[in-house]
Short mmCIF file of C-alpha atoms in Angstrom, two decimals:
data_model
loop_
_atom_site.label_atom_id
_atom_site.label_comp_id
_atom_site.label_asym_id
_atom_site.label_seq_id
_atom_site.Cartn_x
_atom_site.Cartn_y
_atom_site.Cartn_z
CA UNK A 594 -21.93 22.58 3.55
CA UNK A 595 -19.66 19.78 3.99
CA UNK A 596 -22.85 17.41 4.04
CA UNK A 597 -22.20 16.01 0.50
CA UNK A 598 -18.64 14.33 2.16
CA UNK A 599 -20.25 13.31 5.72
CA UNK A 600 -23.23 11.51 4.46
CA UNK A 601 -21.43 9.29 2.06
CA UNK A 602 -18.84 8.36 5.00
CA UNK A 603 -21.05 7.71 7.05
CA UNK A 604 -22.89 5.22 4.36
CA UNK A 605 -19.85 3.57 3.88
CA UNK A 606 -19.13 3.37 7.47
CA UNK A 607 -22.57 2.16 8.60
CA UNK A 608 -22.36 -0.88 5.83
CA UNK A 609 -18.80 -2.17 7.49
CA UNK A 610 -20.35 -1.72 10.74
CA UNK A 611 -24.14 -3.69 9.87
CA UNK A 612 -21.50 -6.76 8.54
CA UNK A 613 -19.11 -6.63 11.46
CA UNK A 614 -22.11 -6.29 14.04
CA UNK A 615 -23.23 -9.64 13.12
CA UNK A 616 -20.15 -11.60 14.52
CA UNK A 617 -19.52 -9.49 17.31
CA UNK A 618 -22.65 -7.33 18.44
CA UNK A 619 -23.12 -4.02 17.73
CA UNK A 620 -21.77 -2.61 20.50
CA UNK A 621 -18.42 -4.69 20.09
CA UNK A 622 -15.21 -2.08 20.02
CA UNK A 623 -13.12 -4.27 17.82
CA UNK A 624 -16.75 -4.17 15.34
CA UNK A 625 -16.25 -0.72 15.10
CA UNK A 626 -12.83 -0.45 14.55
CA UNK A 627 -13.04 -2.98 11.82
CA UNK A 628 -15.65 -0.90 10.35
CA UNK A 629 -13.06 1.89 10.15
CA UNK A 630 -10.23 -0.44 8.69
CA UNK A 631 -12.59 -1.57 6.50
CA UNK A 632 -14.02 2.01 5.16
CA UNK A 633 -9.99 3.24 4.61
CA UNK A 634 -9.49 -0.24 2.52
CA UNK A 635 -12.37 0.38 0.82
CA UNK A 636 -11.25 3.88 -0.23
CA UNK A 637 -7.48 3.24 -0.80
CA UNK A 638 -8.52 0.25 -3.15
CA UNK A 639 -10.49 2.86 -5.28
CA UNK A 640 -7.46 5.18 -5.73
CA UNK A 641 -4.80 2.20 -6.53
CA UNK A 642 -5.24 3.06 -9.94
CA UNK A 643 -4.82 6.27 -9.85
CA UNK A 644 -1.74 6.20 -7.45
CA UNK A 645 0.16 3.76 -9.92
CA UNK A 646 -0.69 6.50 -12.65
CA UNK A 647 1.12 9.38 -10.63
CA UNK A 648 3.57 6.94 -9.87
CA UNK A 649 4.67 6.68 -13.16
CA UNK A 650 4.19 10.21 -14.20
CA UNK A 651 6.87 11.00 -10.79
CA UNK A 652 9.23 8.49 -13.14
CA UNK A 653 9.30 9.98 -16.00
CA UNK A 654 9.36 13.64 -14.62
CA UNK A 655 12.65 12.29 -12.41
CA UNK A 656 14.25 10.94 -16.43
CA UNK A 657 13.10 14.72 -17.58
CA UNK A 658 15.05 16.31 -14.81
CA UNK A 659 17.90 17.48 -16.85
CA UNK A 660 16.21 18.43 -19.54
CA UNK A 661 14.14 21.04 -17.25
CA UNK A 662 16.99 21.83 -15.76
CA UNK A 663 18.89 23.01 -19.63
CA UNK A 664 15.89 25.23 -19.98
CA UNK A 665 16.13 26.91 -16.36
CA UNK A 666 19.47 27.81 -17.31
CA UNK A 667 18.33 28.73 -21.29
CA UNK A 668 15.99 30.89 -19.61
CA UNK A 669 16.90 32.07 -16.04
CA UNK A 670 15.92 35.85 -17.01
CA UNK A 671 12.55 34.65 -18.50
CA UNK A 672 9.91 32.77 -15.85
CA UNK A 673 7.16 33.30 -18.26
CA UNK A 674 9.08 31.53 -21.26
CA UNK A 675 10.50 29.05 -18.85
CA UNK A 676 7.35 27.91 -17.14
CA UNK A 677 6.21 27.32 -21.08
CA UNK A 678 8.78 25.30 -22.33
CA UNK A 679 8.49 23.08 -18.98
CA UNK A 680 4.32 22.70 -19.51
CA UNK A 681 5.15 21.90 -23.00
CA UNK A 682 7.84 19.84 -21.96
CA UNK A 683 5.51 17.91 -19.68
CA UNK A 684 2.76 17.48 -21.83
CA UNK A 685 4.77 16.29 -24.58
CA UNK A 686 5.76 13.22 -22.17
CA UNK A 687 2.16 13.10 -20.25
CA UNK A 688 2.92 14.83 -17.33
CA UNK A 689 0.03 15.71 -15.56
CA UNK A 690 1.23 17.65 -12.34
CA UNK A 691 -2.55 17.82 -11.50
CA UNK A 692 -3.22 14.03 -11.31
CA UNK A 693 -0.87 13.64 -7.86
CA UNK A 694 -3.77 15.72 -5.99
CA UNK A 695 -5.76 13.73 -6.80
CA UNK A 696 -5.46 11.00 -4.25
CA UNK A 697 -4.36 13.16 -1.91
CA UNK A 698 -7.22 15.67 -2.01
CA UNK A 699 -9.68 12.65 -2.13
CA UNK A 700 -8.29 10.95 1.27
CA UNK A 701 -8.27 14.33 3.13
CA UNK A 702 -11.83 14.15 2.21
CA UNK A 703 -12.36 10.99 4.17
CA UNK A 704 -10.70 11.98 6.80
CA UNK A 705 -12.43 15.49 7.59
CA UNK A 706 -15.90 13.22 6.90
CA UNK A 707 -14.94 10.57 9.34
CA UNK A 708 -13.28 12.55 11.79
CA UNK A 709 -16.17 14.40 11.69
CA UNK A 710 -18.89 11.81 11.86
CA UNK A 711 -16.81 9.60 14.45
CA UNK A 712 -16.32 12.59 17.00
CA UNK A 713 -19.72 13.66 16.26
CA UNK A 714 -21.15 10.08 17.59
CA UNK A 715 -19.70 11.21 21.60
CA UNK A 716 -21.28 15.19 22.08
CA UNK A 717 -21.15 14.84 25.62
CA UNK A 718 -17.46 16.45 26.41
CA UNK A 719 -16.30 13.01 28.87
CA UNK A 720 -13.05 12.79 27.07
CA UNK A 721 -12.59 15.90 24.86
CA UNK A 722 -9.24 17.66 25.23
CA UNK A 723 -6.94 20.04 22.87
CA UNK A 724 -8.58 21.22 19.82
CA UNK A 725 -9.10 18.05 17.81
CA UNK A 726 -11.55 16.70 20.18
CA UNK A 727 -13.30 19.45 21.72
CA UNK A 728 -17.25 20.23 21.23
CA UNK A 729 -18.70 24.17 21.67
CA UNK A 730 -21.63 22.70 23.22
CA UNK A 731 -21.69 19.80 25.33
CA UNK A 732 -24.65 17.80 25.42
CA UNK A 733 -26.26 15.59 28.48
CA UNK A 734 -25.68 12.38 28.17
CA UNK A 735 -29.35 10.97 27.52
CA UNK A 736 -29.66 13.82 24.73
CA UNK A 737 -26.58 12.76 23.08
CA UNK A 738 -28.21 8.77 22.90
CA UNK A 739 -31.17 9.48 21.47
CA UNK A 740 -29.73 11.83 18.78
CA UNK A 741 -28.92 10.46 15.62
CA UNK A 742 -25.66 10.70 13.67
CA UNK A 743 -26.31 11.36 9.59
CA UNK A 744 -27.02 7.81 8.53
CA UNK A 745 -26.49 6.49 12.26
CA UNK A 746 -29.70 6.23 14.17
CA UNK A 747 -30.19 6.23 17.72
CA UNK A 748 -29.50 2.83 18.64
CA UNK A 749 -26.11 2.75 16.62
CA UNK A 750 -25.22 5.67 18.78
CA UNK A 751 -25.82 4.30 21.88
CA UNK A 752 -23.83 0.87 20.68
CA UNK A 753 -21.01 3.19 19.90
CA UNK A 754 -21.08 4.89 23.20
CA UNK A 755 -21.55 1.91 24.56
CA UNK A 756 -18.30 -0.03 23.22
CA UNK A 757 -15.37 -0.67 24.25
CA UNK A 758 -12.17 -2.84 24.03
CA UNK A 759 -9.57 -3.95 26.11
CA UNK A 760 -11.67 -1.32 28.77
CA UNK A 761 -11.23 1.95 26.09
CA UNK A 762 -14.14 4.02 25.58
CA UNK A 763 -13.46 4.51 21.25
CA UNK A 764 -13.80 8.21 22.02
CA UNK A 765 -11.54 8.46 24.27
CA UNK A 766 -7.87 9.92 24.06
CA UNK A 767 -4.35 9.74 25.91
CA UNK A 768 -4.89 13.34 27.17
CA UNK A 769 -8.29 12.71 28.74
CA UNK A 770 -8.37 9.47 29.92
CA UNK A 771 -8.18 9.87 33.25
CA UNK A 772 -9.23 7.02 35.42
CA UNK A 773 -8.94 4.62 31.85
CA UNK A 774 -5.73 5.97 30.72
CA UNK A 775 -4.01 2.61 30.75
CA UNK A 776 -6.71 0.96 29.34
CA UNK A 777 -6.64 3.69 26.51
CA UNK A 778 -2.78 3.36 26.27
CA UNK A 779 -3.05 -0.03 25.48
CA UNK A 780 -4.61 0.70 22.63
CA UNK A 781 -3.48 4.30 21.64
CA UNK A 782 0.63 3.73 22.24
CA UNK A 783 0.81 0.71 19.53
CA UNK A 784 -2.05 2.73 16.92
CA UNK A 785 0.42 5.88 17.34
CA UNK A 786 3.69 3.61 16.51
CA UNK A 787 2.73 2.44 13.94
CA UNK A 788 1.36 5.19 12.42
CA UNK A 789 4.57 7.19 12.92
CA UNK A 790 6.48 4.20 11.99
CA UNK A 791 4.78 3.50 8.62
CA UNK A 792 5.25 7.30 7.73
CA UNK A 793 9.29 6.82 8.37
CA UNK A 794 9.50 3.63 5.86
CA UNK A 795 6.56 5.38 3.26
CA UNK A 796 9.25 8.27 3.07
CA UNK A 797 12.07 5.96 2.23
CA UNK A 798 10.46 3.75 -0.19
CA UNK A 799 9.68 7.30 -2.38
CA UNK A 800 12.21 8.41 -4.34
CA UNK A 801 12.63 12.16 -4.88
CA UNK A 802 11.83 14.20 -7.55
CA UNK A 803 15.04 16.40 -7.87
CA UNK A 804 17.95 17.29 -6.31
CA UNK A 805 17.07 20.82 -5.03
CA UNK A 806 16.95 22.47 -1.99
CA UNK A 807 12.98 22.14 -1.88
CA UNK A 808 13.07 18.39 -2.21
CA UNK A 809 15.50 17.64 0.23
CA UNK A 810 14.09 19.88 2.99
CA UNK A 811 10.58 18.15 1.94
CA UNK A 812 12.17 14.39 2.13
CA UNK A 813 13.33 15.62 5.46
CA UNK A 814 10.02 16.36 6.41
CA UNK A 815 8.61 13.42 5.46
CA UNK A 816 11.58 10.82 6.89
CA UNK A 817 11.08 13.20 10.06
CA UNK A 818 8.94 15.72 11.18
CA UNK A 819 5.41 13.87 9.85
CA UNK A 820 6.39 10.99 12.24
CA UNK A 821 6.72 13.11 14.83
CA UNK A 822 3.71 14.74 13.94
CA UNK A 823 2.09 11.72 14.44
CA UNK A 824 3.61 10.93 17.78
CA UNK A 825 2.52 14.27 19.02
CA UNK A 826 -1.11 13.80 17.79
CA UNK A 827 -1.25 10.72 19.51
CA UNK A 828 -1.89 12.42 22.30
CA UNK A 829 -5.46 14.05 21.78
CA UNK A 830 -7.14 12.18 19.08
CA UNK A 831 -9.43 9.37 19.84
CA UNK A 832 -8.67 6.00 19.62
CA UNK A 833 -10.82 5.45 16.85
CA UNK A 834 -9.74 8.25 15.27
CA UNK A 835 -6.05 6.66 15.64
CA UNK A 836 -7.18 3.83 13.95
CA UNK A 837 -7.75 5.66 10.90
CA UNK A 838 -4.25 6.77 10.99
CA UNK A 839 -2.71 3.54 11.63
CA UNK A 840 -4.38 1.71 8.86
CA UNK A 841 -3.97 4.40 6.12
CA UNK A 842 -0.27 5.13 7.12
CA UNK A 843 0.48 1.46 6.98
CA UNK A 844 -1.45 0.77 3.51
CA UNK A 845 0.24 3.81 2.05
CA UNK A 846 3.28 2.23 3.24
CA UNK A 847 2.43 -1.16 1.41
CA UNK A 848 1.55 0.66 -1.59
CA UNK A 849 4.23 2.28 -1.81
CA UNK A 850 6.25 -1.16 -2.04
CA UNK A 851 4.33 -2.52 -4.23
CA UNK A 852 4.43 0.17 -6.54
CA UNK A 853 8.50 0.92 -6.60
CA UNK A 854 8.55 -3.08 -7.03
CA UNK A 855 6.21 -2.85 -9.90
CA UNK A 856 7.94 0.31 -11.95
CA UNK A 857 11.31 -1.79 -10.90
CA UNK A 858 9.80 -4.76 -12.58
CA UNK A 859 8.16 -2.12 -15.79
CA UNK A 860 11.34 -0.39 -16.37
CA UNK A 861 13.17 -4.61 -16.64
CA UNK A 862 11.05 -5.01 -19.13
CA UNK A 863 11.72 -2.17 -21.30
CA UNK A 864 15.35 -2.59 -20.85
CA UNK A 865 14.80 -6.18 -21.65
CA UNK A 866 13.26 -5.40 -24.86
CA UNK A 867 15.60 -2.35 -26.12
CA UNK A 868 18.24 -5.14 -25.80
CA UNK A 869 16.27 -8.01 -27.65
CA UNK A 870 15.98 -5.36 -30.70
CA UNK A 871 19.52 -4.23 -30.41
CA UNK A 872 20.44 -7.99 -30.69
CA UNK A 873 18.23 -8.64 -33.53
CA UNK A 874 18.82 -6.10 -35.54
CA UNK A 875 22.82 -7.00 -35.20
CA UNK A 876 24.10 -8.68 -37.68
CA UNK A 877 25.00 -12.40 -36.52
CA UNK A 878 28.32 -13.72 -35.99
CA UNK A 879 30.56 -14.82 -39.50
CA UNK A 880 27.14 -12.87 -41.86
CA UNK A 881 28.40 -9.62 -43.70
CA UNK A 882 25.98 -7.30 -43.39
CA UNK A 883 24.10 -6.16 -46.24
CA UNK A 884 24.29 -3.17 -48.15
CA UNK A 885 21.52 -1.41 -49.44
CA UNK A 886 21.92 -0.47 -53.25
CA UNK A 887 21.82 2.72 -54.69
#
């Protein structure tokens, strides 16, 4: 069902991998993890524009804040006539509480598709532990290399199998390592800081939208409990799986700079010009002003 998602990940993912495989072999780890730096660039880039758009929708909902607030109060006995007045109210202003889905139902796409293609490259069971690894049916290891993986044929999934860096098996996690669980740690512990560490400063660089009970229990969350969620999945997803994490956590994270510098900047400039038409429109110093006759 989910088909119309894995095939196009895996497209995009195959591409990366075909230009970093000419460098460094095909069967290169650090090729393949490129490849999956490379497909999260490639889909965060898409959705700049319309991250800066919710952006700026989040601003002006924050300025409309009282406003919403007056017509909880007006009507505090009627949800039905408040609920209008605020859709109205955002509408008039171009609101569109839809619009900050939108990136985030798009990326959960990627990741379900490339979790799902990248575990789906290692059937065999070696390192799968806890439930975001695990297979229902294990396959031998000569079935699993000759079987192919959507747009990844055969040999691709033997090259993946196949590589490794710094001694890591890609597939492999902190949980089931076992004999290469340094060699995995090396790779996992700094993947897994940063990811939880780029969540922490994404959270402070977005400002909240009101002063509620709701928001700050979900700014909490976000300054908080999502980093440790982070540390805690560190544990039993693969390494390449962690890579995904790092890299999108740390873009967001960039983004997220780069966007409050760039409403900062936006919001200069209207101030800037309010005060150039205040000043023109003042009479100068030692002219009367004139009157308009009747």
């Amino acid at each position: 069902m989910l088909d119309v998602v894995y095939f196009p990940v895996s497209a995009v993912l195959w591409c990366w991998h075909q230009l970093f495989a000419i460098p460094l072999g095909p069967a290169s780890g650090l090729a393949w993890l490129l490849a999956v730096v490379a497909l999260v660039v490639t889909v965060r880039a898409l959705l700049v524009r319309t991250a800066l758009r919710q952006a700026r929708s989040q601003q002006v909902l924050r300025s409309l804040q009282p406003q919403m607030d007056a017509i909880r109060r007006t009507h505090r006995d009627d949800p039905r006539v408040q609920a209008e007045k605020i859709r109205l109210l955002h509408r008039e202003h171009g609101v569109s509480m839809f619009a900050g889905f939108v990136p985030l139902i798009a990326q959960g796409l990627v990741f379900l598709g490339l979790f799902h293609v990248l575990r789906s490259f290692d059937r065999t069971g070696t390192y799968a532990v806890g439930p975001f690894s695990s297979t229902d049916s294990p396959l031998p290891v000569e079935l699993n290399e000759a079987t192919a993986n959507y747009l990844f044929g055969a040999p691709e999934v033997r090259a993946f199998l196949d590589a490794r860096l710094f001694g890591a098996p890609l597939s492999a996690t902190l949980s089931g390592a076992g004999e290469v669980f340094v060699a995995v740690a090396v790779l996992a512990v700094p993947l897994v800081l940063i990811a939880a560490l780029a969540t922490h400063f994404t959270a402070r660089l977005t400002p909240a939208v009101g002063d509620n009970s709701t928001a700050a229990i979900m700014r909490n969350l976000s300054l908080w409990v999502f980093p440790a969620g982070a540390l805690i999945g560190g544990a039993v997803l693969p390494v390449v799986v962690l890579t995904y994490f790092a890299t999108n956590a740390l873009w967001t994270c960039g983004q997220q700079y780069l966007i409050r510098r760039t409403l900062a900047a936006e919001e200069s400039a209207k101030k800037a010009l309010v005060t150039a038409a205040a000043r023109a429109a003042a009479p100068r110093p030692g002219v009367k002003p004139q009157r308009r006759k009747r």
